[in-house]
């Protein structure tokens, strides 16, 4: 168990650029979550996968956001045409099927200039 | 929609003393799960303690315990014998399902400082 990893840890981009983040969950976990955390706030749910199926998406996930988990292992979160309001920490968590706990990764901090 | 409220943006405690962090929530569900997560500065979030709503007994994990008042929709965290390493943001969270079967709804957090 090496924990949930996220890459990159920090990303600085210019407004209008596309960015992609990667999350590698704990290997035996079949559920994967993405959250967004802005300064001074708790994490907010974005989307959830069970294996490769995207089962739930928050209304926070605008059309510029897309997430995939093609083989039920790692996941990517892409933001197209970034805006300054997208600046936040993007957290990934994994869990299940034998654990009820969500284990969080270290996050990717996105800064949009 | 479910909501979670943490009314204490910041708290401070002396090392070795006890501190209680407050959390209230709103839901129309009868079965649900509540959690306290700890987020140390620049480090990842870890689960401190969880409580199933159907269990009347309050959960405890070493120095951490909760006071779960279902009727009042209150879920406070008590940290006994506070240590310097307890300094962190603490988030209260709610889930309609077990912790990994559904998304978590978080409060805004309470920043805990521990004074030596």
mmCIF file of C-alpha atoms in Angstrom:
data_model
loop_
_atom_site.group_PDB
_atom_site.id
_atom_site.type_symbol
_atom_site.label_atom_id
_atom_site.label_comp_id
_atom_site.label_asym_id
_atom_site.label_seq_id
_atom_site.Cartn_x
_atom_site.Cartn_y
_atom_site.Cartn_z
ATOM 1 C CA UNK A 1 0.000 0.000 0.000
ATOM 2 C CA UNK A 2 1.846 3.046 -1.295
ATOM 3 C CA UNK A 3 -1.054 5.446 -0.827
ATOM 4 C CA UNK A 4 -2.862 7.646 -3.312
ATOM 5 C CA UNK A 5 -0.508 9.631 -5.531
ATOM 6 C CA UNK A 6 -1.207 12.671 -7.665
ATOM 7 C CA UNK A 7 0.820 14.291 -10.379
ATOM 8 C CA UNK A 8 1.821 17.042 -10.727
ATOM 9 C CA UNK A 9 1.820 18.458 -7.220
ATOM 10 C CA UNK A 10 1.823 22.014 -8.522
ATOM 11 C CA UNK A 11 0.749 23.473 -11.836
ATOM 12 C CA UNK A 12 0.931 27.078 -12.952
ATOM 13 C CA UNK A 13 -0.765 27.907 -16.217
ATOM 14 C CA UNK A 14 -2.020 30.874 -18.155
ATOM 15 C CA UNK A 15 -5.704 31.565 -18.603
ATOM 16 C CA UNK A 16 -7.080 29.760 -21.609
ATOM 17 C CA UNK A 17 -4.627 26.866 -21.517
ATOM 18 C CA UNK A 18 -5.615 23.241 -21.012
ATOM 19 C CA UNK A 19 -4.288 21.247 -18.059
ATOM 20 C CA UNK A 20 -4.445 17.571 -17.112
ATOM 21 C CA UNK A 21 -3.942 16.011 -13.722
ATOM 22 C CA UNK A 22 -3.354 12.375 -12.895
ATOM 23 C CA UNK A 23 -4.396 10.323 -9.883
ATOM 24 C CA UNK A 24 -3.135 6.846 -9.034
ATOM 25 C CA UNK A 25 -5.337 5.240 -6.378
ATOM 26 C CA UNK A 26 -4.402 2.524 -3.943
ATOM 27 C CA UNK A 27 -4.199 -0.559 -6.147
ATOM 28 C CA UNK A 28 -6.996 -2.634 -4.615
ATOM 29 C CA UNK A 29 -9.502 0.246 -4.494
ATOM 30 C CA UNK A 30 -12.264 0.250 -7.094
ATOM 31 C CA UNK A 31 -13.743 3.651 -6.270
ATOM 32 C CA UNK A 32 -12.098 6.953 -7.114
ATOM 33 C CA UNK A 33 -13.220 10.470 -6.291
ATOM 34 C CA UNK A 34 -12.178 13.953 -7.373
ATOM 35 C CA UNK A 35 -12.715 16.959 -5.111
ATOM 36 C CA UNK A 36 -11.824 20.637 -5.404
ATOM 37 C CA UNK A 37 -10.699 22.685 -2.438
ATOM 38 C CA UNK A 38 -10.399 26.470 -2.558
ATOM 39 C CA UNK A 39 -8.657 28.555 0.086
ATOM 40 C CA UNK A 40 -10.510 28.591 3.376
ATOM 41 C CA UNK A 41 -13.084 26.033 2.268
ATOM 42 C CA UNK A 42 -13.643 22.354 2.678
ATOM 43 C CA UNK A 43 -13.285 20.037 -0.305
ATOM 44 C CA UNK A 44 -16.199 19.982 -2.757
ATOM 45 C CA UNK A 45 -17.143 16.851 -4.656
ATOM 46 C CA UNK A 46 -16.576 16.879 -8.415
ATOM 47 C CA UNK A 47 -16.995 13.347 -9.710
ATOM 48 C CA UNK A 48 -16.861 9.665 -8.776
ATOM 49 C CA UNK A 49 -15.830 6.464 -10.564
ATOM 50 C CA UNK A 50 -16.538 2.873 -9.717
ATOM 51 C CA UNK A 51 -14.049 0.873 -11.733
ATOM 52 C CA UNK A 52 -14.057 2.573 -15.152
ATOM 53 C CA UNK A 53 -17.624 3.859 -14.931
ATOM 54 C CA UNK A 54 -18.225 7.505 -14.048
ATOM 55 C CA UNK A 55 -21.239 7.174 -11.780
ATOM 56 C CA UNK A 56 -21.802 10.702 -10.535
ATOM 57 C CA UNK A 57 -20.884 14.226 -11.522
ATOM 58 C CA UNK A 58 -21.436 17.391 -9.524
ATOM 59 C CA UNK A 59 -22.995 20.413 -11.148
ATOM 60 C CA UNK A 60 -19.676 22.076 -10.275
ATOM 61 C CA UNK A 61 -18.166 20.053 -13.092
ATOM 62 C CA UNK A 62 -18.736 22.400 -16.011
ATOM 63 C CA UNK A 63 -18.386 21.399 -19.647
ATOM 64 C CA UNK A 64 -14.759 22.480 -19.526
ATOM 65 C CA UNK A 65 -13.988 19.679 -17.085
ATOM 66 C CA UNK A 66 -13.672 16.063 -18.097
ATOM 67 C CA UNK A 67 -12.520 13.045 -16.129
ATOM 68 C CA UNK A 68 -11.634 9.550 -17.230
ATOM 69 C CA UNK A 69 -10.610 6.295 -15.682
ATOM 70 C CA UNK A 70 -10.053 4.184 -18.792
ATOM 71 C CA UNK A 71 -8.922 0.897 -17.280
ATOM 72 C CA UNK A 72 -10.350 1.243 -13.825
ATOM 73 C CA UNK A 73 -6.950 2.096 -12.395
ATOM 74 C CA UNK A 74 -5.526 5.628 -12.673
ATOM 75 C CA UNK A 75 -7.715 8.601 -13.471
ATOM 76 C CA UNK A 76 -7.160 11.887 -15.262
ATOM 77 C CA UNK A 77 -8.932 15.198 -14.781
ATOM 78 C CA UNK A 78 -8.677 17.661 -17.641
ATOM 79 C CA UNK A 79 -9.641 21.310 -17.529
ATOM 80 C CA UNK A 80 -9.975 23.036 -20.880
ATOM 81 C CA UNK A 81 -9.689 26.790 -21.410
ATOM 82 C CA UNK A 82 -8.714 27.416 -17.815
ATOM 83 C CA UNK A 83 -10.081 30.442 -15.978
ATOM 84 C CA UNK A 84 -8.732 32.213 -12.916
ATOM 85 C CA UNK A 85 -11.628 30.807 -10.918
ATOM 86 C CA UNK A 86 -10.263 27.318 -11.530
ATOM 87 C CA UNK A 87 -7.334 28.060 -9.226
ATOM 88 C CA UNK A 88 -7.668 25.555 -6.387
ATOM 89 C CA UNK A 89 -6.310 22.370 -4.888
ATOM 90 C CA UNK A 90 -7.619 19.309 -6.742
ATOM 91 C CA UNK A 91 -7.825 16.294 -4.475
ATOM 92 C CA UNK A 92 -8.198 12.668 -5.426
ATOM 93 C CA UNK A 93 -9.421 9.966 -3.058
ATOM 94 C CA UNK A 94 -9.925 6.234 -3.399
ATOM 95 C CA UNK A 95 -11.720 3.537 -1.469
ATOM 96 C CA UNK A 96 -13.613 0.246 -1.549
ATOM 97 C CA UNK A 97 -14.535 -2.504 -2.043
ATOM 98 C CA UNK A 98 -13.425 -3.783 1.351
ATOM 99 C CA UNK A 99 -12.898 -0.452 3.076
ATOM 100 C CA UNK A 100 -15.423 2.247 3.935
ATOM 101 C CA UNK A 101 -12.743 4.911 4.251
ATOM 102 C CA UNK A 102 -11.775 7.369 1.539
ATOM 103 C CA UNK A 103 -8.008 7.758 1.363
ATOM 104 C CA UNK A 104 -6.855 11.085 0.009
ATOM 105 C CA UNK A 105 -3.871 11.963 -2.112
ATOM 106 C CA UNK A 106 -1.654 15.012 -1.538
ATOM 107 C CA UNK A 107 -3.497 17.053 -4.144
ATOM 108 C CA UNK A 108 -2.528 19.095 -7.182
ATOM 109 C CA UNK A 109 -2.426 22.835 -6.609
ATOM 110 C CA UNK A 110 -3.468 24.713 -9.743
ATOM 111 C CA UNK A 111 -2.711 28.394 -10.206
ATOM 112 C CA UNK A 112 -4.217 30.105 -13.242
ATOM 113 C CA UNK A 113 -2.577 33.434 -14.082
ATOM 114 C CA UNK B 1 -29.590 18.781 0.096
ATOM 115 C CA UNK B 2 -27.354 17.880 2.967
ATOM 116 C CA UNK B 3 -25.193 20.539 4.572
ATOM 117 C CA UNK B 4 -22.399 20.553 7.147
ATOM 118 C CA UNK B 5 -21.611 23.562 9.326
ATOM 119 C CA UNK B 6 -18.516 24.178 11.403
ATOM 120 C CA UNK B 7 -19.038 27.391 13.343
ATOM 121 C CA UNK B 8 -15.520 27.702 14.762
ATOM 122 C CA UNK B 9 -13.067 28.896 12.092
ATOM 123 C CA UNK B 10 -10.175 28.723 14.584
ATOM 124 C CA UNK B 11 -9.530 27.101 17.934
ATOM 125 C CA UNK B 12 -6.539 27.024 20.230
ATOM 126 C CA UNK B 13 -5.569 24.570 22.952
ATOM 127 C CA UNK B 14 -2.693 24.209 25.364
ATOM 128 C CA UNK B 15 -0.580 21.098 24.989
ATOM 129 C CA UNK B 16 -1.916 18.229 27.150
ATOM 130 C CA UNK B 17 -5.311 19.925 27.503
ATOM 131 C CA UNK B 18 -8.647 18.907 25.989
ATOM 132 C CA UNK B 19 -10.434 20.685 23.160
ATOM 133 C CA UNK B 20 -13.808 20.169 21.512
ATOM 134 C CA UNK B 21 -14.566 21.052 17.895
ATOM 135 C CA UNK B 22 -18.194 21.570 16.909
ATOM 136 C CA UNK B 23 -20.092 20.384 13.859
ATOM 137 C CA UNK B 24 -23.761 20.467 12.940
ATOM 138 C CA UNK B 25 -25.364 19.004 9.870
ATOM 139 C CA UNK B 26 -28.690 18.925 8.126
ATOM 140 C CA UNK B 27 -30.217 15.901 6.461
ATOM 141 C CA UNK B 28 -33.584 14.249 6.014
ATOM 142 C CA UNK B 29 -32.005 10.789 5.905
ATOM 143 C CA UNK B 30 -32.185 8.429 8.863
ATOM 144 C CA UNK B 31 -29.114 6.379 7.960
ATOM 145 C CA UNK B 32 -25.879 8.164 7.183
ATOM 146 C CA UNK B 33 -22.243 8.432 8.177
ATOM 147 C CA UNK B 34 -20.257 11.223 9.775
ATOM 148 C CA UNK B 35 -16.515 11.732 9.723
ATOM 149 C CA UNK B 36 -13.776 13.947 11.072
ATOM 150 C CA UNK B 37 -10.780 14.413 8.789
ATOM 151 C CA UNK B 38 -7.481 16.074 9.698
ATOM 152 C CA UNK B 39 -5.469 18.077 7.159
ATOM 153 C CA UNK B 40 -2.025 19.075 8.482
ATOM 154 C CA UNK B 41 -0.305 22.016 6.780
ATOM 155 C CA UNK B 42 0.875 21.003 3.298
ATOM 156 C CA UNK B 43 0.035 17.389 3.974
ATOM 157 C CA UNK B 44 -2.733 15.127 2.841
ATOM 158 C CA UNK B 45 -6.053 14.620 4.524
ATOM 159 C CA UNK B 46 -6.413 11.647 6.835
ATOM 160 C CA UNK B 47 -9.428 10.152 8.553
ATOM 161 C CA UNK B 48 -9.535 10.725 12.306
ATOM 162 C CA UNK B 49 -12.794 9.052 13.267
ATOM 163 C CA UNK B 50 -16.154 7.962 11.808
ATOM 164 C CA UNK B 51 -19.620 7.416 13.190
ATOM 165 C CA UNK B 52 -22.529 5.452 11.735
ATOM 166 C CA UNK B 53 -25.843 7.146 12.479
ATOM 167 C CA UNK B 54 -27.553 3.893 13.396
ATOM 168 C CA UNK B 55 -25.066 3.315 16.220
ATOM 169 C CA UNK B 56 -25.998 5.005 19.473
ATOM 170 C CA UNK B 57 -22.566 4.484 20.988
ATOM 171 C CA UNK B 58 -20.142 7.330 20.387
ATOM 172 C CA UNK B 59 -17.025 6.390 18.420
ATOM 173 C CA UNK B 60 -13.598 6.633 20.030
ATOM 174 C CA UNK B 61 -10.098 6.319 18.581
ATOM 175 C CA UNK B 62 -7.387 6.647 21.198
ATOM 176 C CA UNK B 63 -7.323 10.341 22.219
ATOM 177 C CA UNK B 64 -10.142 11.233 19.829
ATOM 178 C CA UNK B 65 -13.814 10.777 20.632
ATOM 179 C CA UNK B 66 -17.083 12.146 19.336
ATOM 180 C CA UNK B 67 -20.306 13.321 20.910
ATOM 181 C CA UNK B 68 -23.005 12.305 18.431
ATOM 182 C CA UNK B 69 -26.429 13.812 19.106
ATOM 183 C CA UNK B 70 -28.684 12.527 16.320
ATOM 184 C CA UNK B 71 -31.805 14.448 17.297
ATOM 185 C CA UNK B 72 -29.872 17.686 17.514
ATOM 186 C CA UNK B 73 -27.871 16.826 14.344
ATOM 187 C CA UNK B 74 -24.678 17.575 16.190
ATOM 188 C CA UNK B 75 -21.335 15.790 15.863
ATOM 189 C CA UNK B 76 -18.508 17.244 17.944
ATOM 190 C CA UNK B 77 -14.927 16.001 18.173
ATOM 191 C CA UNK B 78 -13.076 15.896 21.473
ATOM 192 C CA UNK B 79 -9.304 15.710 21.466
ATOM 193 C CA UNK B 80 -7.836 14.724 24.819
ATOM 194 C CA UNK B 81 -4.221 15.230 25.907
ATOM 195 C CA UNK B 82 -3.582 17.498 22.918
ATOM 196 C CA UNK B 83 -0.205 17.147 21.239
ATOM 197 C CA UNK B 84 1.748 19.520 19.002
ATOM 198 C CA UNK B 85 1.135 17.133 16.117
ATOM 199 C CA UNK B 86 -2.609 17.661 16.447
ATOM 200 C CA UNK B 87 -2.250 21.153 14.967
ATOM 201 C CA UNK B 88 -4.105 21.051 11.650
ATOM 202 C CA UNK B 89 -7.321 21.903 9.836
ATOM 203 C CA UNK B 90 -10.126 19.635 10.959
ATOM 204 C CA UNK B 91 -13.029 18.960 8.637
ATOM 205 C CA UNK B 92 -16.353 17.452 9.558
ATOM 206 C CA UNK B 93 -17.898 15.442 6.714
ATOM 207 C CA UNK B 94 -21.178 13.698 5.933
ATOM 208 C CA UNK B 95 -22.038 10.816 3.627
ATOM 209 C CA UNK B 96 -25.322 9.121 2.811
ATOM 210 C CA UNK B 97 -23.414 5.897 2.450
ATOM 211 C CA UNK B 98 -20.339 4.238 3.831
ATOM 212 C CA UNK B 99 -17.262 6.386 3.458
ATOM 213 C CA UNK B 100 -16.192 4.963 0.138
ATOM 214 C CA UNK B 101 -19.587 4.347 -1.409
ATOM 215 C CA UNK B 102 -20.632 7.916 -1.922
ATOM 216 C CA UNK B 103 -19.238 11.394 -2.022
ATOM 217 C CA UNK B 104 -18.406 13.268 1.148
ATOM 218 C CA UNK B 105 -19.928 16.650 2.011
ATOM 219 C CA UNK B 106 -17.474 18.732 4.017
ATOM 220 C CA UNK B 107 -17.789 21.675 6.345
ATOM 221 C CA UNK B 108 -15.504 24.691 5.977
ATOM 222 C CA UNK B 109 -13.116 23.423 8.607
ATOM 223 C CA UNK B 110 -11.686 24.488 11.946
ATOM 224 C CA UNK B 111 -8.041 25.449 12.243
ATOM 225 C CA UNK B 112 -6.640 24.030 15.472
ATOM 226 C CA UNK B 113 -3.510 25.493 17.015
ATOM 227 C CA UNK B 114 -1.694 23.742 19.852
ATOM 228 C CA UNK B 115 0.387 25.880 22.193
ATOM 229 C CA UNK B 116 3.418 24.331 23.900
#
